[in-house]
Amino acid sequence: MGNQLNISSFEYLLGTIIKEEISTSVNNLYKKQHYSSKKYLTIKEISAMTGIGSSVIRQLTLSRAMPHRKIKSRIVLDEEEIKETIDNYRTVGWTDPDKTWDVKTVQSEINKFQKSKEEPKMIDEILRKIIREELACFSNEIKNYAKKDKESYYGRTVLTIKEAAEHFRTSPSTIYSLIKEDGMPHFKIYSRHYIVLEEAEAYLWRETAKSYADEGNIYWQRILQRLDWEEKERNTAYEKALKRIEESTY
């Protein structure tokens, strides 16, 4: 009797927590999302701003995986993204007191991350039951938001080729090349090409990481591994949500 009461109490408490979390998540989906547009600077501009030599900045992009975007052969950086790396370099130079850039440590992190993501996830039946029930309650809200999100797509930051070139500190011909040769996300209205800024940012970030990872840079391999896993998780979650929405309509 006592055990049954404890289980019931646990189910009620857990159900309440999950319901509150899902409710909060759904409500947050309705809030207007603000995308903070980056202001890109060249290596030369960053050097003048920080007082650090161009060669050092270029080396930081490799041996400290300092965030940046490669636009073909051109490197552009966002001041806010690189602040942590620059501050760390000024404080400890090329030393590595926390073993953040130790090759063996990084390789171990990559191996452990890969192994942890391959292990099957064991979820207690009581959790599955509660989650199924709560998701069913919110399926209509999620479905309504999916429709709303589709309609608001064109409210994102859409750039012309010229505007995209100015934003990424390059030329229109380079943007066209990224579209036609490299598969940069875009859409066409009649004969004109347009770029969705948020998609372009994500695309260039991943392609930058991949280019270094393919060259054997272990620090960028660590970043790419995380990006690939996150993309896989998003796709899986999206497919499950669509399936749940389809099931709720029958």
Protein backbone atom coordinates (compact mmCIF):
# COMPACT_ATOMS: atom_id res chain seq x y z
CA MET A 1 0.00 0.00 0.00
CA GLY A 2 2.80 2.34 0.97
CA ASN A 3 4.76 1.56 -2.19
CA GLN A 4 1.68 2.08 -4.36
CA LEU A 5 1.10 5.47 -2.71
CA ASN A 6 4.71 6.46 -3.28
CA ILE A 7 4.52 5.49 -6.96
CA SER A 8 1.28 7.44 -7.40
CA SER A 9 2.83 10.47 -5.73
CA PHE A 10 5.88 10.14 -7.93
CA GLU A 11 3.73 9.89 -11.07
CA TYR A 12 1.72 12.94 -10.03
CA LEU A 13 4.84 14.99 -9.25
CA LEU A 14 6.62 13.93 -12.42
CA GLY A 15 3.51 14.52 -14.50
CA THR A 16 3.15 18.02 -13.07
CA ILE A 17 6.77 18.86 -13.82
CA ILE A 18 6.60 17.55 -17.40
CA LYS A 19 3.29 19.32 -18.02
CA GLU A 20 4.74 22.60 -16.81
CA GLU A 21 7.87 22.15 -18.93
CA ILE A 22 5.89 21.35 -22.09
CA SER A 23 3.51 24.23 -21.42
CA THR A 24 6.45 26.61 -20.99
CA SER A 25 8.08 25.31 -24.16
CA VAL A 26 4.91 25.74 -26.22
CA ASN A 27 4.37 29.24 -24.85
CA ASN A 28 7.96 30.15 -25.67
CA LEU A 29 7.41 29.04 -29.25
CA TYR A 30 4.81 31.78 -29.61
CA LYS A 31 7.17 34.47 -28.46
CA LYS A 32 8.75 36.47 -31.26
CA GLN A 33 12.25 35.26 -31.88
CA HIS A 34 14.88 37.95 -32.35
CA TYR A 35 17.90 37.01 -34.41
CA SER A 36 20.95 39.03 -33.49
CA SER A 37 22.65 39.81 -36.77
CA LYS A 38 26.41 39.52 -36.66
CA LYS A 39 28.74 42.26 -37.80
CA TYR A 40 31.65 40.63 -39.53
CA LEU A 41 35.18 41.99 -39.53
CA THR A 42 38.26 40.97 -41.49
CA ILE A 43 41.46 39.66 -39.89
CA LYS A 44 43.10 43.01 -40.58
CA GLU A 45 40.30 44.88 -38.80
CA ILE A 46 40.38 42.51 -35.82
CA SER A 47 44.16 42.96 -35.64
CA ALA A 48 43.82 46.75 -35.59
CA MET A 49 41.08 46.53 -32.95
CA THR A 50 42.86 44.10 -30.61
CA GLY A 51 46.49 44.98 -31.24
CA ILE A 52 47.22 41.31 -31.94
CA GLY A 53 49.11 40.46 -35.11
CA SER A 54 47.27 39.08 -38.14
CA SER A 55 49.42 35.94 -38.15
CA VAL A 56 48.50 35.24 -34.51
CA ILE A 57 44.80 35.74 -35.22
CA ARG A 58 45.02 33.35 -38.14
CA GLN A 59 46.80 30.81 -35.94
CA LEU A 60 44.13 31.17 -33.25
CA THR A 61 41.51 30.14 -35.81
CA LEU A 62 43.39 26.86 -36.23
CA SER A 63 45.01 25.86 -32.95
CA ARG A 64 42.28 27.34 -30.72
CA ALA A 65 39.35 26.84 -33.10
CA MET A 66 38.42 30.51 -32.75
CA PRO A 67 34.95 30.99 -34.30
CA HIS A 68 34.88 32.49 -37.78
CA ARG A 69 33.37 31.95 -41.21
CA LYS A 70 35.24 31.05 -44.37
CA ILE A 71 33.79 32.76 -47.44
CA LYS A 72 35.72 30.80 -50.04
CA SER A 73 39.33 31.70 -49.12
CA ARG A 74 38.36 34.81 -47.14
CA ILE A 75 38.02 34.68 -43.34
CA VAL A 76 35.56 36.92 -41.50
CA LEU A 77 35.05 37.06 -37.73
CA ASP A 78 32.44 38.39 -35.33
CA GLU A 79 33.83 40.47 -32.46
CA GLU A 80 31.49 38.94 -29.88
CA GLU A 81 32.17 35.34 -30.94
CA ILE A 82 35.94 35.66 -30.66
CA LYS A 83 36.00 37.59 -27.38
CA GLU A 84 36.50 34.49 -25.19
CA THR A 85 39.41 33.20 -27.28
CA ILE A 86 41.09 36.61 -27.44
CA ASP A 87 40.73 37.14 -23.68
CA ASN A 88 42.15 33.68 -23.01
CA TYR A 89 45.11 34.31 -25.32
CA ARG A 90 45.87 37.59 -23.59
CA THR A 91 45.72 35.91 -20.18
CA VAL A 92 47.65 32.67 -20.72
CA GLY A 93 49.13 33.01 -24.21
CA TRP A 94 49.65 29.65 -25.89
CA THR A 95 49.78 27.69 -22.62
CA ASP A 96 46.96 25.27 -21.86
CA PRO A 97 46.45 25.10 -18.07
CA ASP A 98 43.03 23.43 -18.35
CA LYS A 99 44.14 20.92 -21.02
CA THR A 100 41.44 22.29 -23.30
CA TRP A 101 43.61 21.89 -26.39
CA ASP A 102 45.64 18.83 -25.40
CA VAL A 103 45.42 16.44 -28.36
CA LYS A 104 44.97 13.28 -26.25
CA THR A 105 42.31 14.98 -24.14
CA VAL A 106 40.42 16.19 -27.20
CA GLN A 107 40.60 12.77 -28.86
CA SER A 108 39.31 11.19 -25.66
CA GLU A 109 36.40 13.66 -25.61
CA ILE A 110 35.54 12.80 -29.21
CA ASN A 111 35.61 9.07 -28.50
CA LYS A 112 33.54 9.38 -25.32
CA PHE A 113 31.00 11.63 -27.03
CA GLN A 114 30.61 9.19 -29.90
CA LYS A 115 30.21 6.23 -27.56
CA SER A 116 27.65 8.00 -25.37
CA LYS A 117 25.52 8.86 -28.41
CA GLU A 118 25.59 5.29 -29.69
CA GLU A 119 24.39 3.77 -26.41
CA PRO A 120 20.65 2.99 -26.38
CA LYS A 121 18.59 5.23 -24.15
CA MET A 122 16.75 3.35 -21.41
CA ILE A 123 13.57 5.14 -20.36
CA ASP A 124 11.37 3.79 -17.60
CA GLU A 125 7.84 2.87 -18.73
CA ILE A 126 6.35 5.29 -16.23
CA LEU A 127 8.19 8.15 -17.98
CA ARG A 128 7.04 7.01 -21.40
CA LYS A 129 3.45 6.78 -20.20
CA ILE A 130 3.41 10.27 -18.68
CA ILE A 131 5.18 11.85 -21.63
CA ARG A 132 2.74 10.23 -24.08
CA GLU A 133 -0.21 11.53 -22.11
CA GLU A 134 1.13 15.06 -21.82
CA LEU A 135 2.18 15.23 -25.46
CA ALA A 136 -1.31 14.15 -26.46
CA CYS A 137 -2.75 17.06 -24.47
CA PHE A 138 -0.51 19.53 -26.25
CA SER A 139 -0.61 18.03 -29.74
CA ASN A 140 -3.14 20.57 -30.98
CA GLU A 141 -1.11 23.49 -29.63
CA ILE A 142 2.03 22.12 -31.28
CA LYS A 143 0.13 21.62 -34.53
CA ASN A 144 -1.19 25.18 -34.44
CA TYR A 145 2.29 26.52 -33.82
CA ALA A 146 3.66 24.47 -36.73
CA LYS A 147 1.17 26.23 -39.01
CA LYS A 148 2.07 29.59 -37.51
CA ASP A 149 5.80 28.94 -37.91
CA LYS A 150 5.32 28.06 -41.57
CA GLU A 151 3.43 31.27 -42.17
CA SER A 152 6.04 33.39 -40.39
CA TYR A 153 8.95 31.97 -42.40
CA TYR A 154 9.01 34.98 -44.66
CA GLY A 155 9.38 37.18 -41.59
CA ARG A 156 12.98 36.02 -41.29
CA THR A 157 15.90 38.06 -42.52
CA VAL A 158 15.82 37.77 -46.28
CA LEU A 159 18.71 39.33 -48.19
CA THR A 160 19.35 40.06 -51.83
CA ILE A 161 22.63 38.85 -53.29
CA LYS A 162 24.06 42.35 -52.95
CA GLU A 163 22.95 42.63 -49.32
CA ALA A 164 24.35 39.17 -48.52
CA ALA A 165 27.67 40.15 -50.09
CA GLU A 166 27.83 43.31 -47.99
CA HIS A 167 26.95 41.41 -44.82
CA PHE A 168 29.59 38.70 -45.34
CA ARG A 169 32.21 41.21 -46.48
CA THR A 170 32.61 39.71 -49.93
CA SER A 171 31.45 40.24 -53.51
CA PRO A 172 28.14 39.33 -55.20
CA SER A 173 30.04 37.01 -57.56
CA THR A 174 31.36 35.08 -54.54
CA ILE A 175 27.83 34.68 -53.15
CA TYR A 176 26.65 33.40 -56.53
CA SER A 177 29.56 30.98 -56.53
CA LEU A 178 28.66 29.75 -53.03
CA ILE A 179 25.12 29.12 -54.27
CA LYS A 180 25.92 27.42 -57.57
CA GLU A 181 29.13 25.56 -56.71
CA ASP A 182 28.85 24.90 -52.97
CA GLY A 183 25.11 24.57 -52.46
CA MET A 184 24.55 27.51 -50.12
CA PRO A 185 20.84 27.66 -49.05
CA HIS A 186 18.78 30.12 -51.09
CA PHE A 187 15.51 30.51 -52.92
CA LYS A 188 14.51 32.07 -56.23
CA ILE A 189 11.65 34.36 -57.22
CA TYR A 190 11.61 34.32 -61.01
CA SER A 191 15.27 34.90 -61.92
CA ARG A 192 16.37 36.60 -58.69
CA HIS A 193 18.21 34.78 -55.91
CA TYR A 194 17.62 35.49 -52.23
CA ILE A 195 19.44 34.40 -49.08
CA VAL A 196 17.84 33.69 -45.71
CA LEU A 197 20.43 35.09 -43.31
CA GLU A 198 19.79 32.63 -40.47
CA GLU A 199 20.23 29.65 -42.80
CA ALA A 200 23.32 31.13 -44.42
CA GLU A 201 24.96 31.73 -41.03
CA ALA A 202 24.42 28.11 -39.96
CA TYR A 203 25.54 26.77 -43.33
CA LEU A 204 28.81 28.75 -43.39
CA TRP A 205 29.58 27.83 -39.78
CA ARG A 206 29.22 24.12 -40.48
CA GLU A 207 31.10 24.28 -43.78
CA THR A 208 33.94 26.14 -42.07
CA ALA A 209 34.18 23.49 -39.37
CA LYS A 210 34.02 20.70 -41.95
CA SER A 211 36.80 22.20 -44.07
CA TYR A 212 39.22 22.17 -41.12
CA ALA A 213 38.02 18.80 -39.84
CA ASP A 214 38.58 17.22 -43.26
CA GLU A 215 42.16 18.52 -43.12
CA GLY A 216 42.66 16.59 -39.88
CA ASN A 217 42.33 19.47 -37.41
CA ILE A 218 41.21 17.66 -34.27
CA TYR A 219 39.87 20.80 -32.56
CA TRP A 220 37.50 21.47 -35.43
CA GLN A 221 36.62 17.79 -35.56
CA ARG A 222 35.32 18.18 -32.01
CA ILE A 223 33.13 21.10 -33.13
CA LEU A 224 31.90 19.31 -36.25
CA GLN A 225 31.00 16.21 -34.26
CA ARG A 226 28.79 18.29 -31.99
CA LEU A 227 27.19 20.09 -34.97
CA ASP A 228 26.43 16.81 -36.74
CA TRP A 229 24.91 15.33 -33.60
CA GLU A 230 22.77 18.41 -32.97
CA GLU A 231 21.52 18.36 -36.56
CA LYS A 232 20.66 14.68 -36.27
CA GLU A 233 18.79 15.30 -33.01
CA ARG A 234 16.83 18.19 -34.56
CA ASN A 235 15.84 16.09 -37.58
CA THR A 236 14.76 13.20 -35.35
CA ALA A 237 12.71 15.50 -33.11
CA TYR A 238 11.13 17.14 -36.16
CA GLU A 239 10.16 13.78 -37.67
CA LYS A 240 8.67 12.61 -34.38
CA ALA A 241 6.71 15.84 -34.00
CA LEU A 242 5.31 15.52 -37.53
CA LYS A 243 4.33 11.92 -36.87
CA ARG A 244 2.65 12.90 -33.64
CA ILE A 245 0.76 15.71 -35.35
CA GLU A 246 -0.36 13.38 -38.17
CA GLU A 247 -1.58 10.79 -35.66
CA SER A 248 -3.54 13.43 -33.74
CA THR A 249 -5.46 14.42 -36.88
CA TYR A 250 -6.96 10.95 -37.35
